[in-house]
Each structure stands twice: as structure tokens, then as C-alpha cells.
XYZ file of C-alpha atoms in Angstrom:
567
model
C -0.018 0.027 -0.042
C 1.242 3.342 -0.977
C 2.147 5.529 2.003
C -0.512 8.828 2.330
C 2.148 11.554 1.112
C 2.972 9.271 -2.176
C -0.806 9.300 -2.779
C -1.521 13.136 -2.199
C 1.793 14.831 -3.048
C 2.651 12.938 -6.153
C 1.451 13.990 -9.672
C -2.138 14.554 -9.665
C -4.890 13.157 -11.843
C -6.077 16.150 -13.977
C -9.872 15.547 -15.392
C -10.095 19.155 -16.303
C -8.108 22.574 -16.353
C -9.642 25.796 -15.026
C -7.923 29.269 -14.995
C -7.938 32.692 -13.323
C -6.284 35.636 -14.883
C -4.415 38.237 -12.340
C -2.404 41.015 -13.799
C -2.052 39.394 -17.316
C -0.808 36.312 -15.919
C -2.912 33.113 -16.308
C -3.097 30.936 -13.526
C -3.818 27.305 -14.076
C -5.429 25.134 -11.959
C -7.447 21.662 -12.074
C -10.171 19.310 -10.948
C -9.010 15.865 -10.477
C -12.316 13.937 -11.187
C -15.554 15.291 -13.604
C -17.643 15.115 -10.169
C -19.753 18.405 -9.487
C -18.959 18.152 -6.316
C -15.292 18.111 -6.896
C -13.723 21.696 -6.134
C -11.408 23.152 -8.442
C -7.644 22.845 -7.044
C -4.945 25.471 -7.434
C -1.819 24.539 -6.016
C 1.375 26.602 -5.065
C -0.015 30.035 -6.277
C 3.088 32.120 -5.291
C 2.092 35.313 -3.482
C 5.265 36.989 -3.100
C 8.721 36.971 -4.758
C 11.359 34.746 -3.760
C 13.538 35.479 -0.444
C 16.475 33.600 -1.578
C 19.916 35.275 -1.699
C 19.935 38.916 -0.683
C 16.391 38.846 -0.330
C 16.977 36.596 2.678
C 15.365 38.164 6.001
C 13.689 40.786 3.721
C 9.958 41.989 4.000
C 7.748 40.127 1.326
C 7.247 41.904 -1.844
C 4.688 41.676 -4.747
C 5.136 38.480 -7.060
C 6.542 39.461 -10.218
C 5.962 36.852 -12.853
C 8.506 35.598 -15.342
C 6.062 33.798 -17.652
C 2.469 34.731 -18.760
C 1.146 31.242 -17.653
C 1.962 29.832 -14.119
C 0.928 25.793 -13.767
C -0.684 25.565 -10.584
C -1.125 21.964 -10.377
C 1.899 21.201 -8.135
C 2.188 22.041 -4.596
C 4.841 24.673 -3.871
C 8.154 24.215 -1.908
C 8.070 24.860 2.066
C 10.614 26.844 4.205
C 13.660 25.144 4.658
C 13.601 23.207 8.067
C 14.458 19.882 9.793
C 11.395 17.727 9.804
C 12.709 15.054 11.971
C 10.037 15.980 14.798
C 6.940 15.184 12.690
C 9.109 11.976 11.657
C 9.464 10.958 15.041
C 5.827 10.938 15.894
C 5.049 8.697 13.168
C 8.414 6.480 13.520
C 9.727 6.781 17.029
C 13.106 6.905 18.263
C 14.792 5.448 15.453
C 13.962 8.521 13.462
C 16.254 10.535 15.225
C 19.216 8.341 14.323
C 18.175 7.751 10.963
C 18.072 11.494 10.321
C 21.808 11.716 11.530
C 22.756 9.446 8.840
C 20.373 10.388 6.233
C 19.206 14.228 7.040
C 16.498 15.705 4.893
C 17.924 18.768 4.605
C 20.894 16.943 2.311
C 18.621 16.229 -0.526
C 16.598 19.440 0.010
C 12.915 17.610 0.643
C 11.357 15.452 2.778
C 8.398 12.962 2.620
C 6.256 14.770 4.848
C 6.923 18.449 3.730
C 7.830 18.209 -0.208
C 10.572 20.210 -1.349
C 12.537 23.083 0.431
C 13.253 26.215 -0.860
C 13.772 30.090 -0.003
C 11.562 30.485 -2.730
C 8.349 29.187 -0.643
C 6.044 32.104 -0.295
C 3.024 30.192 -2.214
C -0.522 29.165 -1.280
C -2.974 26.622 -2.033
C -6.680 27.010 -2.944
C -9.957 24.888 -3.051
C -13.204 26.763 -4.457
C -16.350 25.311 -5.293
C -16.600 27.355 -8.727
C -14.888 30.395 -10.383
C -17.827 32.473 -10.262
C -19.068 35.576 -8.353
C -20.982 33.917 -5.798
C -18.875 35.704 -2.641
C -18.519 32.656 -0.811
C -16.782 32.607 3.027
C -13.016 32.059 2.974
C -10.984 30.032 5.504
C -7.334 30.691 5.290
C -5.197 28.084 7.224
C -2.061 28.739 8.903
C -0.121 25.779 9.510
C 1.758 24.699 12.656
C 5.364 23.551 13.422
C 6.637 25.563 16.374
C 7.651 28.252 13.966
C 10.536 25.913 12.651
C 9.052 23.233 10.431
C 5.657 22.707 8.719
C 4.126 23.365 5.322
C 0.733 24.033 3.604
C 0.210 20.489 2.502
C 2.004 18.834 5.362
C 2.056 14.904 4.661
C -0.912 15.571 2.419
C -3.047 16.036 5.649
C -4.215 19.591 4.657
C -6.549 18.971 1.821
C -9.148 21.597 1.676
C -11.349 19.670 -0.810
C -13.779 18.001 1.670
C -14.468 21.435 3.693
C -14.732 23.529 0.464
C -17.208 20.812 -0.749
C -19.028 20.504 2.381
C -19.401 24.151 3.386
C -19.595 25.833 -0.153
C -16.575 27.869 1.127
C -13.167 28.750 -0.256
C -10.461 27.230 1.266
C -6.873 28.408 1.419
C -3.420 27.179 2.892
C -0.184 29.346 3.284
C 3.143 28.763 3.545
C 5.383 31.186 5.463
C 8.835 31.679 6.631
C 10.259 30.343 10.045
C 13.333 29.444 11.905
C 16.416 31.496 11.081
C 14.955 32.346 7.876
C 12.745 34.450 9.898
C 15.066 35.325 12.779
C 14.496 38.657 14.798
C 16.966 41.427 14.326
C 15.303 44.450 15.888
C 18.211 46.395 15.546
C 18.280 46.622 11.742
C 14.219 47.062 11.850
C 13.966 43.131 11.070
C 10.968 41.242 12.963
C 8.312 39.177 12.838
C 9.012 38.205 9.709
C 6.525 34.889 9.778
C 3.703 37.436 10.465
C 4.856 39.530 7.780
C 4.319 36.735 5.288
C 1.019 35.808 6.550
C -0.410 39.486 6.671
C 1.175 39.606 2.785
C -0.959 36.499 2.147
C -3.962 37.725 3.481
C -3.519 41.118 1.721
C -3.278 38.792 -1.808
C -6.350 37.208 -0.601
C -8.159 40.482 0.011
C -7.049 41.605 -3.564
C -7.559 38.502 -5.405
C -10.095 35.825 -3.423
C -13.161 37.548 -5.600
C -11.990 35.879 -8.758
C -11.693 32.517 -7.161
C -15.334 32.994 -6.100
C -14.641 34.150 -2.655
C -15.791 36.989 -0.392
C -12.847 39.571 0.676
C -15.167 40.835 3.117
C -15.940 37.414 4.837
C -12.455 35.925 5.660
C -11.609 33.373 8.668
C -7.922 32.736 9.762
C -7.630 29.562 11.451
C -4.669 27.550 12.621
C -3.361 24.996 15.215
C -0.230 25.316 17.248
C 2.093 27.596 15.861
C -0.759 28.682 13.738
C -2.798 28.917 16.442
C -0.503 31.448 18.033
C -0.052 33.121 14.886
C -3.864 33.733 14.771
C -3.869 35.205 18.060
C -1.044 37.303 17.166
C -2.694 38.338 14.085
C -5.736 39.114 15.828
C -4.179 41.470 18.371
C -2.083 43.390 15.513
C -2.960 46.703 14.247
C -1.044 45.592 10.890
C -3.470 42.786 10.311
C -6.682 44.916 10.714
C -9.244 44.493 8.586
C -7.651 41.714 6.660
C -9.868 38.849 8.122
C -13.403 39.084 10.027
C -13.459 35.879 12.110
C -10.490 33.927 14.018
C -10.314 30.404 15.086
C -7.094 29.236 17.526
C -6.589 25.745 17.930
C -4.131 24.573 20.935
C -2.429 27.857 20.561
C -2.659 31.116 22.457
C -1.410 34.788 22.894
C 2.329 33.842 23.180
C 5.340 36.093 22.203
C 8.930 36.833 23.523
C 9.467 39.804 25.505
C 12.821 41.672 24.724
C 14.501 40.002 27.462
C 14.047 36.467 26.219
C 14.683 37.664 22.678
C 18.091 38.635 23.923
C 18.882 35.158 24.929
C 17.537 33.541 21.992
C 19.999 36.255 19.826
C 22.968 35.523 21.898
C 22.451 31.510 21.156
C 21.938 32.257 17.336
C 25.380 34.477 17.452
C 26.974 31.797 19.197
C 25.579 28.918 16.617
C 26.851 31.410 13.759
C 30.303 32.302 14.904
C 31.695 30.742 11.853
C 29.914 33.516 10.090
C 30.357 36.421 12.343
C 34.240 35.618 12.870
C 33.719 37.601 16.458
C 31.702 40.306 14.962
C 27.993 41.090 16.456
C 25.386 38.869 14.516
C 23.685 40.993 11.713
C 21.365 40.122 8.920
C 24.199 40.440 6.441
C 26.104 37.360 8.174
C 22.909 35.378 7.904
C 22.746 36.050 4.106
C 26.346 35.268 3.926
C 25.725 31.617 4.738
C 25.737 30.157 1.414
C 23.813 27.027 1.933
C 20.469 27.130 3.477
C 21.341 23.733 4.989
C 23.866 25.428 7.161
C 21.000 27.411 8.688
C 18.841 24.372 9.232
C 21.629 22.621 10.775
C 22.004 25.251 13.923
C 18.242 26.075 13.877
C 17.306 23.564 16.565
C 19.940 24.908 18.869
C 18.382 28.598 18.708
C 14.725 27.082 19.212
C 15.651 25.710 22.222
C 17.776 28.570 23.661
C 15.124 29.373 26.515
C 15.184 26.108 27.975
C 18.597 26.782 29.828
C 16.619 30.115 31.352
C 13.928 28.116 32.842
C 10.752 28.473 30.442
C 8.710 26.488 28.110
C 8.931 29.225 25.274
C 10.050 28.414 22.111
C 12.926 30.455 20.615
C 11.213 31.394 17.164
C 7.843 32.973 18.869
C 6.617 36.538 17.692
C 8.334 39.156 19.273
C 6.940 42.165 21.048
C 8.257 44.909 18.599
C 5.632 47.326 19.347
C 4.717 47.296 15.500
C 3.596 43.891 14.532
C 2.935 42.802 18.287
C 2.252 44.861 21.127
C 5.074 45.916 23.475
C 3.172 44.447 26.331
C 2.117 41.435 24.503
C -1.225 39.655 22.831
C -3.401 39.443 25.702
C -2.723 43.389 26.941
C -3.551 44.336 23.246
C -6.833 42.519 23.274
C -7.535 43.559 26.654
C -7.306 47.432 25.409
C -9.459 46.422 22.433
C -7.268 45.216 19.816
C -9.377 42.976 17.310
C -12.881 44.188 18.681
C -15.010 43.361 15.576
C -13.545 39.920 15.295
C -15.387 37.160 16.725
C -13.238 34.143 18.103
C -13.262 30.485 18.315
C -10.475 29.382 20.991
C -9.817 25.988 22.345
C -7.442 22.559 22.918
C -7.139 19.333 23.615
C -7.253 17.755 26.873
C -4.078 15.692 26.457
C -2.057 17.860 24.123
C 1.487 16.625 25.824
C 0.695 13.162 25.418
C 2.200 13.746 21.556
C 5.694 14.940 22.968
C 5.689 12.303 25.532
C 5.174 9.669 23.125
C 7.422 10.824 20.472
C 10.229 10.922 22.816
C 9.277 7.713 24.597
C 11.829 7.135 27.826
C 13.916 10.281 26.935
C 11.087 12.517 28.262
C 12.110 14.015 31.704
C 9.293 13.259 34.676
C 10.618 15.524 37.201
C 8.548 18.820 38.054
C 11.373 20.998 35.883
C 8.588 21.123 33.089
C 5.807 22.490 35.492
C 8.165 25.039 36.854
C 9.009 26.058 33.187
C 5.223 26.262 32.316
C 4.560 28.360 35.048
C 7.520 30.774 33.831
C 6.023 31.172 30.393
C 2.727 32.348 31.747
C 4.818 35.081 33.866
C 7.188 36.053 30.848
C 9.685 35.426 33.498
C 13.178 33.877 33.237
C 14.994 32.129 36.213
C 17.960 34.446 35.393
C 17.424 37.460 37.258
C 14.592 36.162 39.401
C 14.191 37.883 42.880
C 14.303 35.459 45.883
C 10.778 36.210 46.370
C 9.823 35.596 42.657
C 11.684 32.347 42.883
C 9.977 31.113 45.739
C 6.551 32.039 44.661
C 7.215 29.862 41.046
C 8.437 26.902 43.420
C 5.684 26.922 45.738
C 3.209 27.159 42.658
C 5.130 24.301 41.052
C 4.531 22.040 44.083
C 0.908 23.048 44.900
C 0.123 22.393 41.048
C 1.757 19.019 41.020
C -0.357 18.088 43.980
C -3.436 19.476 42.757
C -3.371 17.438 39.784
C -1.921 14.319 41.889
C -5.174 14.633 43.913
C -7.705 15.267 41.295
C -6.047 12.345 38.795
C -6.270 9.560 41.814
C -9.820 10.713 42.474
C -10.912 10.094 38.872
C -8.652 6.914 38.276
C -9.011 5.377 41.701
C -5.172 5.111 41.901
C -2.327 6.811 42.567
C -1.370 8.401 39.051
C 2.167 7.641 37.540
C 4.632 10.318 37.209
C 4.342 10.599 33.353
C 0.437 10.857 33.880
C 0.831 13.741 36.195
C 3.360 15.461 34.165
C 1.469 15.297 30.984
C -1.820 16.402 32.779
C 0.342 19.649 34.628
C 1.983 20.699 31.388
C -0.975 20.301 29.082
C -2.973 22.601 31.641
C -0.048 25.249 31.575
C 0.784 25.360 28.127
C -2.253 24.689 26.370
C -5.602 24.820 28.284
C -4.585 28.003 30.189
C -3.319 30.012 27.396
C -6.333 29.193 25.350
C -8.922 30.304 28.146
C -6.586 33.514 28.907
C -6.978 34.380 25.436
C -10.790 34.270 25.526
C -10.967 35.800 28.426
C -8.594 38.992 27.080
C -10.730 39.088 24.345
C -13.718 39.058 26.041
C -12.828 42.021 28.722
C -11.507 44.098 25.607
C -13.968 43.833 23.165
C -17.101 42.468 24.778
C -17.711 40.616 21.438
C -18.441 37.163 20.383
C -16.221 34.384 22.110
C -16.710 30.614 21.859
C -14.320 28.167 23.467
C -13.908 24.232 23.494
C -12.232 21.590 24.837
C -11.486 18.137 22.751
C -11.937 15.026 24.528
C -11.689 12.678 22.161
C -8.679 11.007 20.497
C -6.925 7.815 19.883
C -6.669 4.794 21.926
C -3.147 5.191 22.230
C -2.395 8.953 22.699
C -5.951 9.919 23.798
C -6.886 13.698 22.775
C -3.343 14.462 22.057
C -1.885 17.628 20.364
C -2.761 17.642 16.470
C -5.599 15.231 16.897
C -8.073 17.908 16.130
C -6.745 18.117 12.670
C -7.861 14.500 11.934
C -11.114 15.158 12.646
C -11.557 18.773 11.231
C -9.564 18.171 7.777
C -11.246 14.898 7.241
C -8.140 12.532 6.692
C -10.310 9.723 6.052
C -8.789 7.200 3.665
C -6.149 6.503 3.080
C -4.901 7.906 6.035
C -6.875 6.487 8.872
C -6.326 3.017 7.056
C -2.443 4.079 7.278
C -2.362 5.496 10.601
C -5.071 3.748 12.383
C -4.844 0.154 11.251
C -1.175 0.072 10.274
C 2.140 0.394 12.426
C 1.511 3.970 13.889
C -2.239 4.133 15.526
C -1.742 7.610 15.951
C -5.312 8.719 14.914
C -8.711 7.742 15.849
C -10.587 5.188 13.955
C -12.446 7.414 11.275
C -14.576 4.179 10.228
C -16.173 4.154 13.377
C -19.588 5.994 12.987
C -19.606 7.779 16.037
C -15.917 9.210 15.235
C -17.162 10.088 11.984
C -20.359 11.980 13.510
C -17.834 14.069 15.788
C -15.815 15.074 12.453
C -19.030 15.834 10.838
C -20.366 18.097 13.628
C -16.766 19.491 14.407
C -16.327 20.582 10.640
C -20.142 22.020 10.469
C -19.432 24.016 13.674
C -16.135 25.648 12.049
C -17.799 26.213 8.573
C -20.847 27.852 10.285
C -18.492 30.187 12.378
C -16.710 31.137 9.331
C -19.869 31.927 7.594
C -21.766 33.804 10.475
C -19.349 34.334 13.459
C -21.041 31.915 15.605
C -20.347 27.756 15.641
C -23.465 25.760 14.759
C -24.517 23.339 17.621
C -22.802 20.157 18.073
C -24.529 17.042 18.871
C -27.728 19.128 18.998
C -26.130 21.051 22.025
C -25.930 24.827 21.435
C -22.674 26.379 21.466
C -22.815 29.249 24.108
C -20.686 32.156 24.091
C -17.731 32.330 26.549
C -17.303 31.581 29.698
C -19.676 28.497 28.568
C -17.512 25.835 26.898
C -18.316 23.057 24.277
C -16.745 19.786 25.346
C -16.245 17.835 21.956
C -16.502 14.248 22.365
C -18.279 11.226 21.008
C -21.332 12.498 23.152
C -20.548 16.256 23.715
C -21.664 18.234 26.499
C -21.526 21.903 27.400
C -20.441 23.037 30.646
C -18.474 26.424 32.095
C -15.228 27.571 32.806
C -16.672 28.872 35.745
C -16.895 24.948 37.015
C -13.480 23.782 35.902
C -11.637 22.235 38.950
C -7.864 22.686 37.402
C -8.658 26.335 36.304
C -10.597 27.367 39.941
C -7.653 25.522 41.568
C -5.251 27.445 39.422
C -6.803 30.921 40.803
C -6.442 29.893 44.368
C -2.588 29.110 43.666
C -2.223 32.631 41.845
C -3.643 34.227 44.661
C -1.701 32.217 47.225
C 1.798 32.863 45.489
C 0.877 36.262 44.257
C 1.478 35.370 40.606
C 0.711 37.839 38.230
C -0.355 36.003 35.115
């Protein structure tokens, strides 16, 4: 049996060709079947010029075509990256050793993400028809910790199903990340990932009507780093008016403070000392690195820079530059009314950390250090420079969070939880559940507008409701993905052939589509989705409750008060 990426990323079957003319350039898409229900596909549409060579780290610029026809039947390349993380999830620790011997960066492509290139600013588009119907537009921003990912990702982001089911236009975008989007604020360079995303949204605003879409009804949605991007765009004045609804999945309003960024910059300078030759690191030094492979090789060390300073923040998060991201952060901007006219749907999964624990297996630590780092992330605080009082408060909070979850898990299971189970619950709450709640709360405080929240409880038998499992339900992976993942060696995703799971996926898709069209999610399992602080609990039998009655959250408020933490 062929693997999913071979079936989806390979040469497509073309039943008919369809084209759109933009600025005298003909973009040629296709339909893979003659079915009237099959959306028209446009793959790899360039929305900006190449950022290779002396354009590395430059702001995106309008695309200038060298020919009058562009074939949009093949996916475009993704940003250069090391895709070992995704491969570890599916293949285990052996992947780490395979990657050392046969790194994807040597050949310039991976099975998961296709080709790598610095000419990566492209998007994919699915539309029911090339007419003037002004359909709602759903723009997907992929995840990958701002160091990996693509707009086709192992063939999983296939907009065919959502486009057909909802009669909507679906778009998925690529953007730069890692050292190809390093912040260098002293040179006026920052938040390149967000700049690319904003540039893509500007392209969509200008041209989507030609693809049957409505430029005045655009929803951005994303997961993980994509969800964090959604939150930052929601709060950014630079993105105002480019979208009208936002969906944040397993993200939150995370960004780097200048103090945190300085540690990331110092690590980047150390890793690139061969290029700098002892001089302060500049954009020209990064441009002087001839092979993008050499930047990828050291990218991981920069991403992990903040671990040594006691926080779970990743190194390539958006930066509070005061231009694209508020100087006081996303939550502060939202509380001041940023994004006030934009309805928000936000949530996470109940066992997010299971994915990472499973990927690293016995190498994943089971002590309380990860809990302490999660608390510091919420505080925008580093261990270095903490006062004795601050350090004590974090230590006490760590102990109390650990004890609180130990008690609740023991009560639920009727036995003392394992350290791994306890760690997963604590860190999932601190790094996913709580940031999602805080984002919802901040947006309500600032705008008083429409905010809806959820928790996804259902997941696979092996990994539970882990990080990324919502993608399976939302994107309708189906055959051959469910066959490969569920029946094969991996057993990562829920069994989509199960009728209850299929119904949950259908309900979730309809809720997202209805939100994109109207600003309110559709009922799930006949349960009306009430605004925040009500919460939809997505499961085989979904139910509604309130954050006001969430035991873990209420315990956290008590811990905050007792330790004088200011999150």
C-alpha cells in the first residue's frame, strides 16, 4: 500500500483544467475528477517574490512573474527546515538516528513536507466554482513551532472536503520560520512569519473574488504555531481589516519579551560564530551563509535556547516589537480592545502533551522542572534575574500545581497516577488549556464581543486527545490516512471508520464552517454552543459546561492568589 504522502503529494490526476487571470498572468488550476462536487484546485500559487540570496530576511514583496502562464497543479516548496519532529511522531526514536545518517536537508526535501526552498511564499486554494457567489473564505495557517511545517503537510491539509461540505473557499499558506525569519530588531527586522502571513492575507483580499470568494468574509484558522499566529494577528494593528473571524486551535497569545529574545539572539550568534568571525551578528552574516542547509543545522539549538533559562517558550515565537506585536503582548493588546470586531473561536485538546511524551519515549523527563518552566512561560519570566521572592513563588506554585493534579487524577482513576500521567496533565494545562482560556478572557474583556471556547476530549486509543489530533477530525483525513495511521503500525489517529467518530468529525466541521460564515459555531450533537465562559466539550457525546466550574482552573486561581503570581 502506498503511504499517504505518495498518494497526495505525487503527480495529480487532471480531469479538467481551469484558469484565473490576475494582472495579465494566467494561473492554471485543475479538477482531479469530473464530479460536480469536486472543488477546483490551485496548488502552489506564488503570493510574493523569492526571499533567497540577498532577499533572505527581507520583507515580502509583490510577486513578479517571469512568464504569462503559471501551472498551479503541483504544491509549492516549503521553507527550509528539519522535519525530524513530525517523523519521530510516526516512526519513533529510530527516526532521530536515521536523520543523523540521512538528513532530509541533504536532499532538499522530505516525505512529509515535499520540497524545501527559500522561494516558499506560496498558497494552495480550493473553490467550489470560479464565479461571483462571494463565498466565505477559510485561510489555514499551519503549525510546526515556527521551525517546521508546510501548507500541504504529509498531504493532510487537503481542503477538498471542507470546501465541498461548506461551499466555502479554502486557502492554506506557507510562510518563513526558523533562522529564515530570525528577529533582528536593531536592523528593523522582526516578525517575518507574521509579515508573510499578513502579505498572504493582502493577496487574498485583493484577488479572492476571482476565485469565487468574498474578501469581506475571511476567517483565519490555525493550530499550534498556526494558532499562536492567529492570536498575534488578531491583536496586531498591521492585520486589522484583513480578516473578519479567527479560530485558534491549541495556541494562545504567546510572544517573546525583549529580555527573552536577547537570550535567543545570543544563542543564534554563538551558533553562527563561523559566519560572524567574532563580530556582532547581523542580517548580512545570515545572508552570507551560502547554503540554507547550514542554517537548518543550527536552527534547533536556537529554538531550544530558552530551556536553559527555565521557561517552556520556544525561541522562534513572535517578538513584542511594538509594531507587529504590542510591546506588552497579545493579551494586553486584546484587553485594550485590539481585534474588537472579530469573533473568536478558541480551544485545545485535553491531553496535548501525550504527543511529545510519546515521540521522545523514555527520554522525556518526568520531574517537576517542566511544570516550573510552564509557570514561568505564563509569567513571561526567566529564572535568570528572578528575585528571591519571585523564585520562591514559582517554586511554591509548582509544588501546589503538582499536588492539585495528583489529587484530581487519583480521584478520577481510583489510584495514584504515574509520574508521566501527572506531568502530562500539569503541562497540558499550563501550556495549552490555560493560554487558550486567557486568550478568550482577554478578548471578552477588551471587546465584549463574540467568543466561543472548546475542549476536545476524544482521541486515539494510544495517545488520547493529544496535540494535533483535532486536525484529523477537522480536515477529514479519511482513507487512505485513517487506514494507514489507524490500522497500520502507527495507530496515531482515531478510527475514522467508526460511525461515532465520523459523526463527531462531521459535527466539528459544520461548527467551524458555520462560524466562518456567520461568526457563531453551529450546535454540536444538538447542543447549542453558548458564548464564553460557557464551553463546548467535544467528544463522542459532546456536552456543554462552564469554565466557572472547571476544577483545574479554579485551583489555579487559588494558587495564583496564594503565591501572588501575576499571570
